[in-house]
XYZ file of C-alpha atoms in Angstrom:
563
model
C 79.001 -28.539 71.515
C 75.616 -27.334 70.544
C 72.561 -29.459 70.277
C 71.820 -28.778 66.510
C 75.821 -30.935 65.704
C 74.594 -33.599 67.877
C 72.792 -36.476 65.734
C 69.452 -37.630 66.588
C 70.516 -40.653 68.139
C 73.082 -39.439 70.516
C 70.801 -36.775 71.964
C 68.079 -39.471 72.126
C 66.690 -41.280 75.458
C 68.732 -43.620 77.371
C 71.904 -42.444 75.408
C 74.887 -40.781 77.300
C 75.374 -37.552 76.036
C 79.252 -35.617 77.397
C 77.727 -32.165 77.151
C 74.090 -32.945 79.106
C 72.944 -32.394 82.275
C 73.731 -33.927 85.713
C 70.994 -35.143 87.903
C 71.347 -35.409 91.611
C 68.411 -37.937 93.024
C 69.124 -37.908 96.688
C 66.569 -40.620 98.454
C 66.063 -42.892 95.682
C 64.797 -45.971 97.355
C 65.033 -48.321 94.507
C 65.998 -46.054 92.426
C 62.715 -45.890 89.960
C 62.882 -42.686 89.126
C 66.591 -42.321 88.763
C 66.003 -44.948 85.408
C 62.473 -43.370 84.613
C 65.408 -40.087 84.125
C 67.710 -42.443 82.389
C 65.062 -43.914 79.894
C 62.737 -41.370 79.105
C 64.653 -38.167 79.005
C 67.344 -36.924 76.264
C 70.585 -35.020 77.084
C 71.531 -36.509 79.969
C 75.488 -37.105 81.132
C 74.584 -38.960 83.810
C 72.141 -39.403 87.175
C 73.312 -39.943 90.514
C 71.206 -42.215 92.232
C 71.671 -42.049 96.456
C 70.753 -43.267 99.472
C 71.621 -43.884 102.543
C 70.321 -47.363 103.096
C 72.904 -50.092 101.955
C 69.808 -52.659 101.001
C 68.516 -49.911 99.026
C 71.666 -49.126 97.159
C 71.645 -52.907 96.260
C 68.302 -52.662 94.909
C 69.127 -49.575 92.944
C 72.465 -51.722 91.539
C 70.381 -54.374 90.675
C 67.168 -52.121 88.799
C 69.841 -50.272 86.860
C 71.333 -53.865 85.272
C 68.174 -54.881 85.003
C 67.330 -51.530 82.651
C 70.818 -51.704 80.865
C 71.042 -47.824 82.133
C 74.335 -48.506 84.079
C 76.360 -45.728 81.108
C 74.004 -43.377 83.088
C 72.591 -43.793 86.742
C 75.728 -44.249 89.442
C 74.323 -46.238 92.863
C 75.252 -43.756 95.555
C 75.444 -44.975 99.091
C 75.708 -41.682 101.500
C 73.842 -39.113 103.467
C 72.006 -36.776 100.915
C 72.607 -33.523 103.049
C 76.301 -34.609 103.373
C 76.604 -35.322 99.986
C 75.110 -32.510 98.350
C 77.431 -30.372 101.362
C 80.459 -31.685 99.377
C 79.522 -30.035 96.253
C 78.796 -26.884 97.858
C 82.734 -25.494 97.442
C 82.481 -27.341 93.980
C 83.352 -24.587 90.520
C 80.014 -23.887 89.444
C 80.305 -26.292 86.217
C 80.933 -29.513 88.145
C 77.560 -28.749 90.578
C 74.317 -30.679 89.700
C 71.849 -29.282 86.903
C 68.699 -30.977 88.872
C 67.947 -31.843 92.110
C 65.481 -34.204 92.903
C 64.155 -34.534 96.884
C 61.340 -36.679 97.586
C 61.573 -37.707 101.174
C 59.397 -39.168 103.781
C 58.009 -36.590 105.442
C 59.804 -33.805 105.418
C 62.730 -32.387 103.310
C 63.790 -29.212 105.442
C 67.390 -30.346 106.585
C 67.833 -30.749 102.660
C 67.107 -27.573 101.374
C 69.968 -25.642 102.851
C 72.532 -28.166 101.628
C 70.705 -27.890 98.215
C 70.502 -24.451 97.120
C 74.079 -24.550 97.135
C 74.836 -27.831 95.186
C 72.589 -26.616 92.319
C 74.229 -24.385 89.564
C 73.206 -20.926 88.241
C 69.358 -21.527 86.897
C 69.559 -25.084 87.480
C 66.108 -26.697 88.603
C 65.485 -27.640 92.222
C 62.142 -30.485 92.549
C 61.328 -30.466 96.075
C 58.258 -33.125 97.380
C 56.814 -32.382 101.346
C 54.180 -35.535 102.392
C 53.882 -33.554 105.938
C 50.602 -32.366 104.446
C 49.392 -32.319 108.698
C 52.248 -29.523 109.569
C 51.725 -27.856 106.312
C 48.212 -27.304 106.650
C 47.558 -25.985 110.510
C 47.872 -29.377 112.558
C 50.964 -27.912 114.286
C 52.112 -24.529 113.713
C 54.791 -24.901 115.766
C 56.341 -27.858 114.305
C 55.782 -25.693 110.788
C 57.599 -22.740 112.200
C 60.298 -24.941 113.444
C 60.751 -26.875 109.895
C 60.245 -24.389 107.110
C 60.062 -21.109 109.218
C 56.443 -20.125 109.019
C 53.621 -20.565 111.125
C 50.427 -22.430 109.119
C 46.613 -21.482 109.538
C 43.720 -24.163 109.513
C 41.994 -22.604 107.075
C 39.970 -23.426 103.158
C 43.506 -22.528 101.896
C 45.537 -23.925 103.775
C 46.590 -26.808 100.565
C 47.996 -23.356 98.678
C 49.344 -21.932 101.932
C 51.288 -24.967 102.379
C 53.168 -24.786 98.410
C 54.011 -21.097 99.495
C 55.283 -21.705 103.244
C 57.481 -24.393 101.297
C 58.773 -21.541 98.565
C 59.452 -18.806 101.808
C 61.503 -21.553 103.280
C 63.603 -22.367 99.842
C 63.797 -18.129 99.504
C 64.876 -17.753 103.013
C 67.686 -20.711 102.730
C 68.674 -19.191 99.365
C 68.944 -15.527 100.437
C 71.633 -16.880 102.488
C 73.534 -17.203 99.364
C 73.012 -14.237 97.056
C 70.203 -16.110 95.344
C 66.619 -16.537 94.470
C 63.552 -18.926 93.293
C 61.866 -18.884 90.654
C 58.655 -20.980 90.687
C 57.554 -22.718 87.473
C 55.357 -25.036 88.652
C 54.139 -25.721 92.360
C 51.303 -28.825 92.991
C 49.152 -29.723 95.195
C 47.969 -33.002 94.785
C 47.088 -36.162 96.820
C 48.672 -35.979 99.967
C 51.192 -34.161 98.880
C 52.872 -31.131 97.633
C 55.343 -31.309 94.653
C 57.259 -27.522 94.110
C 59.918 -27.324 90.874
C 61.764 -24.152 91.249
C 64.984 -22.583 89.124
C 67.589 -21.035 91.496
C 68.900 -17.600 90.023
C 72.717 -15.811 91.752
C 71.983 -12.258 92.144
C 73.106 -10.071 95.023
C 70.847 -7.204 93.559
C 67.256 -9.748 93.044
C 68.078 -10.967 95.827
C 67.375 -7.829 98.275
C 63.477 -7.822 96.947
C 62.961 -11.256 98.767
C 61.182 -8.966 101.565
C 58.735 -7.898 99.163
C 58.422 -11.474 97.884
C 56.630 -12.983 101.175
C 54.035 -11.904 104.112
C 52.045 -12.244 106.931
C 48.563 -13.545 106.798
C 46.130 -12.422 109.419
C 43.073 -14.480 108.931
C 39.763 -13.656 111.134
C 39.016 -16.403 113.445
C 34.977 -15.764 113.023
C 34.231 -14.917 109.085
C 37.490 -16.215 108.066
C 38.680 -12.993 105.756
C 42.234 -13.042 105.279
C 44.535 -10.091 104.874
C 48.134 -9.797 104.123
C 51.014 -7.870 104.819
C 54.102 -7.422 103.054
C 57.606 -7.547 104.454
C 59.123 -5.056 102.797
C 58.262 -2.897 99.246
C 60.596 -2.001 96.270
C 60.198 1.567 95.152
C 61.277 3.259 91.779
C 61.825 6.742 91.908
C 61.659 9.321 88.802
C 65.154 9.236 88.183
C 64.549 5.507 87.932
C 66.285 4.451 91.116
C 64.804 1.454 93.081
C 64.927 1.460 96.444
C 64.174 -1.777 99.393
C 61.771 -0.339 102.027
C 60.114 -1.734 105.043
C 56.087 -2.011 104.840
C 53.683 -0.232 106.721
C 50.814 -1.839 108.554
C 49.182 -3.736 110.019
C 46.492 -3.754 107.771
C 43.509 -4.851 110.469
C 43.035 -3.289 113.062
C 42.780 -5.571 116.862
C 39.838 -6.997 115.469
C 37.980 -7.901 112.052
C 36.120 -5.129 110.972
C 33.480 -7.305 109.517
C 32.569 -9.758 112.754
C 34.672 -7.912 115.547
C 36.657 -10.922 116.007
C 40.475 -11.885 116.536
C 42.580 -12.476 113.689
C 44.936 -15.129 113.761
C 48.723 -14.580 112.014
C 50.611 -17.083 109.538
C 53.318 -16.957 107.502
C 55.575 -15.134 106.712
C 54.744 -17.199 103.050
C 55.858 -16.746 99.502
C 53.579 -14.158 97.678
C 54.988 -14.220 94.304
C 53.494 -16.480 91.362
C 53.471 -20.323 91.932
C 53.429 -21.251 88.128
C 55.819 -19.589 85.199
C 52.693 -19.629 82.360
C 55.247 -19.979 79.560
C 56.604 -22.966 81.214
C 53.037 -24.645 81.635
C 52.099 -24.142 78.064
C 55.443 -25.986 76.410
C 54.443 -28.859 78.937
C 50.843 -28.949 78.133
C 51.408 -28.881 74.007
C 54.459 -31.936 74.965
C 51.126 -33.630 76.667
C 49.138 -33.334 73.518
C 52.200 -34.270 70.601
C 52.628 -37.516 72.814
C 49.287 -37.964 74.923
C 49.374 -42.042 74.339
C 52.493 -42.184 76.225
C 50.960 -40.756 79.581
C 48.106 -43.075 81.134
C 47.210 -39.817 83.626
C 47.548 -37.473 80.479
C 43.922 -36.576 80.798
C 44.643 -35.395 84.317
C 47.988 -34.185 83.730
C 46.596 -31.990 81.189
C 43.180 -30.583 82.697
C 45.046 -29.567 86.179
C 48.067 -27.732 84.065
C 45.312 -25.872 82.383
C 43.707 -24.906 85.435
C 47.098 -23.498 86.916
C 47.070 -21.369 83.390
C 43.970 -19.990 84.399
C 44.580 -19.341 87.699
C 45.380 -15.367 88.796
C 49.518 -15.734 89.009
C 48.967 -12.192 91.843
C 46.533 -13.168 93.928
C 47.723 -15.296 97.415
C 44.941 -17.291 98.800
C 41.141 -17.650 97.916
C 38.057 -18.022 99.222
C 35.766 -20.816 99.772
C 32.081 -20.588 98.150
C 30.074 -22.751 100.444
C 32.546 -21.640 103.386
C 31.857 -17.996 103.354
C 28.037 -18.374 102.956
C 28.034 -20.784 105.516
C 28.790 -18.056 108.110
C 25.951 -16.139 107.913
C 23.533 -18.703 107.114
C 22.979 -18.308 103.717
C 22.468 -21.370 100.763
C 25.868 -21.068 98.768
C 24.557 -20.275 95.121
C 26.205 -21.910 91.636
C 30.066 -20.501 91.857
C 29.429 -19.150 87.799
C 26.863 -16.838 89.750
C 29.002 -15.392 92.265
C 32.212 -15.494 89.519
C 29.593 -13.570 87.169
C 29.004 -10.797 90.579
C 32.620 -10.577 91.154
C 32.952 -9.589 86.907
C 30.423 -7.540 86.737
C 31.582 -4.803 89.585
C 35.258 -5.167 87.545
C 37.298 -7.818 89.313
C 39.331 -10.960 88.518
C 38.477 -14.118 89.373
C 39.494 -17.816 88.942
C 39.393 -21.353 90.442
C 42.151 -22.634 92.290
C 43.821 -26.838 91.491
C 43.753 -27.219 95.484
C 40.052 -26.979 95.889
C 37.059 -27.229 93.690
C 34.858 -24.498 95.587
C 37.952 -22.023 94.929
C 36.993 -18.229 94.479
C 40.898 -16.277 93.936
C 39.967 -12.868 93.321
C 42.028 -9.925 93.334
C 38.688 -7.698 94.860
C 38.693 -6.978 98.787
C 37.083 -8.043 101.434
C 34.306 -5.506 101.475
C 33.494 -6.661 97.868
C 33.180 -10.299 98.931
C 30.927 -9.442 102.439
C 28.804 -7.040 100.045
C 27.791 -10.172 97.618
C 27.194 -12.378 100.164
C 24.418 -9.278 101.632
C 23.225 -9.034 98.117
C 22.915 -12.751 97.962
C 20.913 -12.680 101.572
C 18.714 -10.413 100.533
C 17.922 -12.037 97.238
C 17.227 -15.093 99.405
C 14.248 -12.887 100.503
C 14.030 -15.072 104.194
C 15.481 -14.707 107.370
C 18.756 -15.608 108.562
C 19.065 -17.839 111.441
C 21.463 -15.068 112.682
C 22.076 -15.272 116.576
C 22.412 -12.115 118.624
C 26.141 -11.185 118.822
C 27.139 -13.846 116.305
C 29.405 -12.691 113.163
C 26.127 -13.371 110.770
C 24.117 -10.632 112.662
C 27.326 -8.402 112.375
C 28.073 -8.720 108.762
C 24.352 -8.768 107.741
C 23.207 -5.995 109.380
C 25.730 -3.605 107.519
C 24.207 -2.292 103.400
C 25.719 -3.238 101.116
C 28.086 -0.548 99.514
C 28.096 -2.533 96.076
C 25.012 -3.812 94.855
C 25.982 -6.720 93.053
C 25.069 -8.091 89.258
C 23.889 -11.844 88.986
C 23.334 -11.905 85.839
C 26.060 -14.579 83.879
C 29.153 -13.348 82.761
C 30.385 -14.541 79.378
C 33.616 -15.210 81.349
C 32.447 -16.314 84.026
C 32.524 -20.093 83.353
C 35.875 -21.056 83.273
C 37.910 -22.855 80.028
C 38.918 -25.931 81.880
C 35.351 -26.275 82.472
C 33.429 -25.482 79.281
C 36.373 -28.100 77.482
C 35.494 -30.950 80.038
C 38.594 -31.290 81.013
C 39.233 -33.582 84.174
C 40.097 -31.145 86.329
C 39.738 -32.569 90.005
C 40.166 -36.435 90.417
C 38.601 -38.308 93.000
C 40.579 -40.977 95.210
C 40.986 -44.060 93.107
C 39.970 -46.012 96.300
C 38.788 -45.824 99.607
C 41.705 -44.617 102.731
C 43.613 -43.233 100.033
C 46.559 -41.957 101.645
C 50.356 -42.231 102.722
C 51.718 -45.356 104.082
C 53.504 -46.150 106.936
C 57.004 -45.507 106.759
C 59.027 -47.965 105.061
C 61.139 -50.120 108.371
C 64.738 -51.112 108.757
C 64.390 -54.977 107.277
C 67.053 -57.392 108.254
C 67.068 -59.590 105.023
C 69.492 -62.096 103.437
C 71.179 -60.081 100.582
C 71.550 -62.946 98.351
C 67.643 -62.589 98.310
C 67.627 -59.159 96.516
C 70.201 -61.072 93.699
C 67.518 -63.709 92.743
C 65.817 -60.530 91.700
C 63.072 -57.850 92.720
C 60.202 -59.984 91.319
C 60.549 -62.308 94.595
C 60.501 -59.760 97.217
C 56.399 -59.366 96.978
C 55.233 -62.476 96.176
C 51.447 -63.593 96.699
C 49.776 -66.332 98.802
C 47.950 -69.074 97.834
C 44.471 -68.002 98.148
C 46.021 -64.891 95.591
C 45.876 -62.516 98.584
C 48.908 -59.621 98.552
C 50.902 -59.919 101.262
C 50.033 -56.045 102.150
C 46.298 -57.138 102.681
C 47.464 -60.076 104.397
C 49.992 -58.351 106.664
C 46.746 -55.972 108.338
C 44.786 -58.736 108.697
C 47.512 -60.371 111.083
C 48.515 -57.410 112.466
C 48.533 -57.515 116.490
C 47.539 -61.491 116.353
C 51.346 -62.827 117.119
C 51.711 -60.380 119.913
C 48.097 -61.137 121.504
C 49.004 -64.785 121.527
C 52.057 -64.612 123.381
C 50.485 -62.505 125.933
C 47.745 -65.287 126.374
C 50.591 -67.551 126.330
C 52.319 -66.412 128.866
C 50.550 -63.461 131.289
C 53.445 -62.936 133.298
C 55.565 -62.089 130.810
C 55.551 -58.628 131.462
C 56.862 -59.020 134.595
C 60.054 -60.367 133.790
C 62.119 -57.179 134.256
C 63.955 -55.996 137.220
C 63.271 -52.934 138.762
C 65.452 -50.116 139.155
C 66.532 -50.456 142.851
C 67.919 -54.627 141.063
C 70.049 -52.417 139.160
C 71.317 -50.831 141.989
C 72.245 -53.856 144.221
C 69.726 -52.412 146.519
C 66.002 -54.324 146.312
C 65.584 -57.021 149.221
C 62.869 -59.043 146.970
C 65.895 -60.960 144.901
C 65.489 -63.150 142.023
C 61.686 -62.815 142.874
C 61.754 -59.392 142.167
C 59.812 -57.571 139.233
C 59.888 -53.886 137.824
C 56.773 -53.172 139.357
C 56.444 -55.509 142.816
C 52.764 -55.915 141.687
C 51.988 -59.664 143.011
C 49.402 -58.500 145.385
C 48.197 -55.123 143.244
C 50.315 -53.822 146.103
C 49.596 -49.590 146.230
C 52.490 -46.942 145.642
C 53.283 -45.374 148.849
C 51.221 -42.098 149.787
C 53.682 -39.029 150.699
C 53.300 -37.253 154.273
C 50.185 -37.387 156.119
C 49.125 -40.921 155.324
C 48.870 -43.078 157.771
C 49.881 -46.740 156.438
C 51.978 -49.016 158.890
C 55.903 -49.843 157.635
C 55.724 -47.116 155.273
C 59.131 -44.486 155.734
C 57.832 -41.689 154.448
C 60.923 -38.990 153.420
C 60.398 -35.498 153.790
C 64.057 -34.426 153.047
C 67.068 -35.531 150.656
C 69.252 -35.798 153.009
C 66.855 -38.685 154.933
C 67.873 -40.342 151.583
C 70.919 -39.492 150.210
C 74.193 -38.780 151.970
C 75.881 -35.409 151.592
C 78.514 -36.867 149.094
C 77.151 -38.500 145.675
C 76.566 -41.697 145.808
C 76.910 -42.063 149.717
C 73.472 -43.852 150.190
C 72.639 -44.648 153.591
C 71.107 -47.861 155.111
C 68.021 -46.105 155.935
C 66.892 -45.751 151.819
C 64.655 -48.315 151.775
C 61.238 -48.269 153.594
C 61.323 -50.897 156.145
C 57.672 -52.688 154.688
C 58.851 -54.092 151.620
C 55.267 -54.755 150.494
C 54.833 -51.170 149.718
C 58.266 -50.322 147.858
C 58.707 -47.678 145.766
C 61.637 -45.855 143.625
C 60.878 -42.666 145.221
C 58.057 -42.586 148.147
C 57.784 -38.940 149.043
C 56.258 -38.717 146.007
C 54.042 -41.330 144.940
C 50.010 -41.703 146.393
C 49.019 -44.667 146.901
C 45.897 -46.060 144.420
């Protein structure tokens, strides 16, 4: 059936529609978004609303009567992995047209199990809140999750969308297919990526070329990357896969004579699809009443137009001139430099001070010189430090401060709200949401009870930090010994001579541990071999396992000093 038979009400929102697309919504909580799909977008057969939390799926069963959307989103109690597993051997028509993951942390035992649910070009939306892992704060815990290694560095926010997009590539490889960004965010405290997935055998052996290495100096914080592989075409129009050369440093920077650091491998194609951006940002402006964030909506999609779609990574402004001592000038000045001696450049969405430039290294270092010497003062540039190194090269490019007509970018000349402050102060992720025990029949007298106010008009989130701790200091004021009502291990055992006045730790006198060999403390056995302790069969304890002076007990004494 095509679109143009279908009358305008049928294909309108909140209608069911047999021909339209299937939505797969695998931790929906309460389901919000699932009817948000259900009520505000046209063409839609149906949305499958899951979770694995049976007082969630009741919520979800009772938001979607409350919405009248129950022709559309099915309650789905399961494990989303498992689930979208189950579709996997599915024919290609009867897998899901969207899949949306939003998760708690992070989604990385997802992805595998949903680059195969998804159909041929269907649209994968993929949300990470493990900003921390992302963005250097364990690299090993990165490697581990999405199969990169992250870099504390300025970039790190963009570093983070791509390590994401390597790990969807790498899971989708797997399968004879391959991403397609068209739009990739980073936002808040988190990172939102919306990807089409593409069956290809053939695309799908230039993923090599598609990601990198990063080796980023640990002093002046240049950054240089290296392929994984490179796709040739010969003259009798032939391509051909081949492995890179490199690396392309040498052991160490060749501006400060410092280490590098390596991340990645990463995803080194183009984070937005610039066709895509434009449809959204003209649906933004034919219906910009109906969006309360459209102002913000609409200034960072603009921005992402802007942005250079080949050039990985950027530089910092105030970061770079910070390292050898220089004041960081207006960013249209160094932009209008960077023009001038026939580069690129553009701002970044993930940070304000963003320089992406497709010009090298050198270039950069020799505008920063320029910039010194304009200064006309001396650097505070400390024998041996990476300032006196890079400063005390000339500059090969004598650089052009004079304003570029392009140098100031759209975004900004229009006004546009382009980078939002936090609407309040801690602005962050909550704790995760905990197991609650309620009465069911409480979720049936309907959501509006759940959060209900006190009477001083107090939320009970506000409320709930303000007691937090208080019940569990009381009790402990209540009753001191109440940590000391727990056997210790030896009780378990049948083998403790203190009785029913035993406690885990024998503490009624601040009695010490016992000291291994060479202390000198009378009663106390002190073991120097197994077999003192232990019989030679398991479990063929002798009589002699317990130290004689029961004031000084202790699970194992031959190694425990005494405090």
């Amino acid at each position: 059936m095509e679109q143009n038979d279908v009358s305008e009400d049928t294909f309108a929102p909140g209608k069911y529609w047999e021909d339209g697309i299937t939505i797969f919504e695998g931790l929906s909580a309460s389901g919000l978004r699932s009817i948000r799909f259900a009520l505000e977008l046209p063409g839609i057969k149906q949305v499958l609303s899951n979770d694995m939390s049976h007082e969630a799926v009741e919520y979800i069963k009772l938001n979607v009567g409350h919405n009248d959307v129950g022709h559309i989103v099915k309650p789905s109690q399961s494990d989303a992995a498992a689930y979208m597993y189950s579709y996997a051997s599915k024919r290609e028509r009867e897998k899901f047209d969207v899949i949306d993951l939003d998760p708690y942390g992070s989604p990385a035992i997802f992805l595998d199990a949903a680059v195969q649910a998804l159909k041929d070009g269907g649209l994968l939306c993929v949300t990470c809140t493990d900003t921390a892992v992302l963005c250097g704060n364990g690299a090993e815990t990165c490697f581990a999750k999405y199969g990169g290694m992250s870099l504390k560095a300025k970039y790190c926010h963009e570093m983070a969308l791509r390590l994401l997009l390597n790990s969807l590539e790498s899971h989708a490889a797997q399968y004879s297919r391959y991403i397609v960004p068209v739009l990739c965010i980073s936002a808040d405290f988190y990172i939102r990526v919306f990807v089409r997935l593409f069956t290809s055998a053939k695309r799908t052996k230039s993923t090599a070329s598609k990601r990198a290495l990063v080796y980023h100096c640990t002093g002046c914080e240049t950054f240089n990357l290296q392929h994984m592989g490179k796709v040739i075409t010969t003259e009798q129009n032939n391509t051909l896969y081949k492995n890179s050369t490199g690396p392309p440093v040498t052991l160490t920077c060749r501006h400060c004579s410092n280490p590098h650091h390596i991340g990645g491998p990463m995803w080194v194609g183009p984070l937005y699809e610039t066709g895509f951006l434009g449809r959204i940002t003209e649906d933004v402006l034919d219906r910009w009443d109906a969006f309360k964030t459209a102002k913000r909506i609409f200034g960072m999609l603009t921005m992402m137009i802007e942005e250079l779609p080949d050039a990985p990574l950027f530089y910092v402004l105030d970061k770079i001139c910070s390292v050898v001592h220089v004041s960081a000038p207006k960013i249209v000045k160094f932009r209008s430099a960077l023009l001038h001696a026939g580069f690129r450049v553009s701002g970044s969405h993930c940070n304000r001070g963003a320089i992406k430039t497709d010009a090298p290294s050198d270039a950069i270092w020799d505008i920063i010189r320029c910039l010194a010497k304009e200064e006309g003062k001396r650097t505070k540039a400390k024998p041996g430090s990476q300032a006196e190194a890079i400063l005390n090269k000339e500059p090969l490019l004598k650089a052009n401060f004079e304003k570029h007509p392009d140098a100031e970018p759209a975004s900004k000349k229009k006004g546009l709200l382009r980078f939002q402050t936090n609407p309040e102060p801690d602005w962050g992720p909550r704790p995760k949401a905990k197991k609650r025990h309620a009465d069911m029949s409480d979720i049936t007298e309907g959501v509006e009870g759940v959060m209900k106010q006190d009477d001083g008009g107090e939320d009970m989130i506000t409320k709930r930090l303000q007691n937090q701790g208080k019940k569990r200091k009381k009790k402990r004021q209540a009753n001191p010994d109440a940590l000391k009502r727990f056997p210790c291990k030896k009780m378990s055992r049948g083998e403790c001579t203190l009785g029913e006045s035993c406690r885990y730790s024998h503490d009624f006198d601040k009695v010490s541990r016992v000291k291994p060999a060479g202390t000198e403390q009378s009663g106390v056995k002190v073991v120097k071999n197994s077999d003192d302790l232990y019989g030679n069969k398991p479990h063929d304890y002798k009589d002699g396992m317990l130290a004689e002076d029961v004031s000084f007990q202790s699970d194992t004494p031959a190694y425990y000093k005494a405090f």
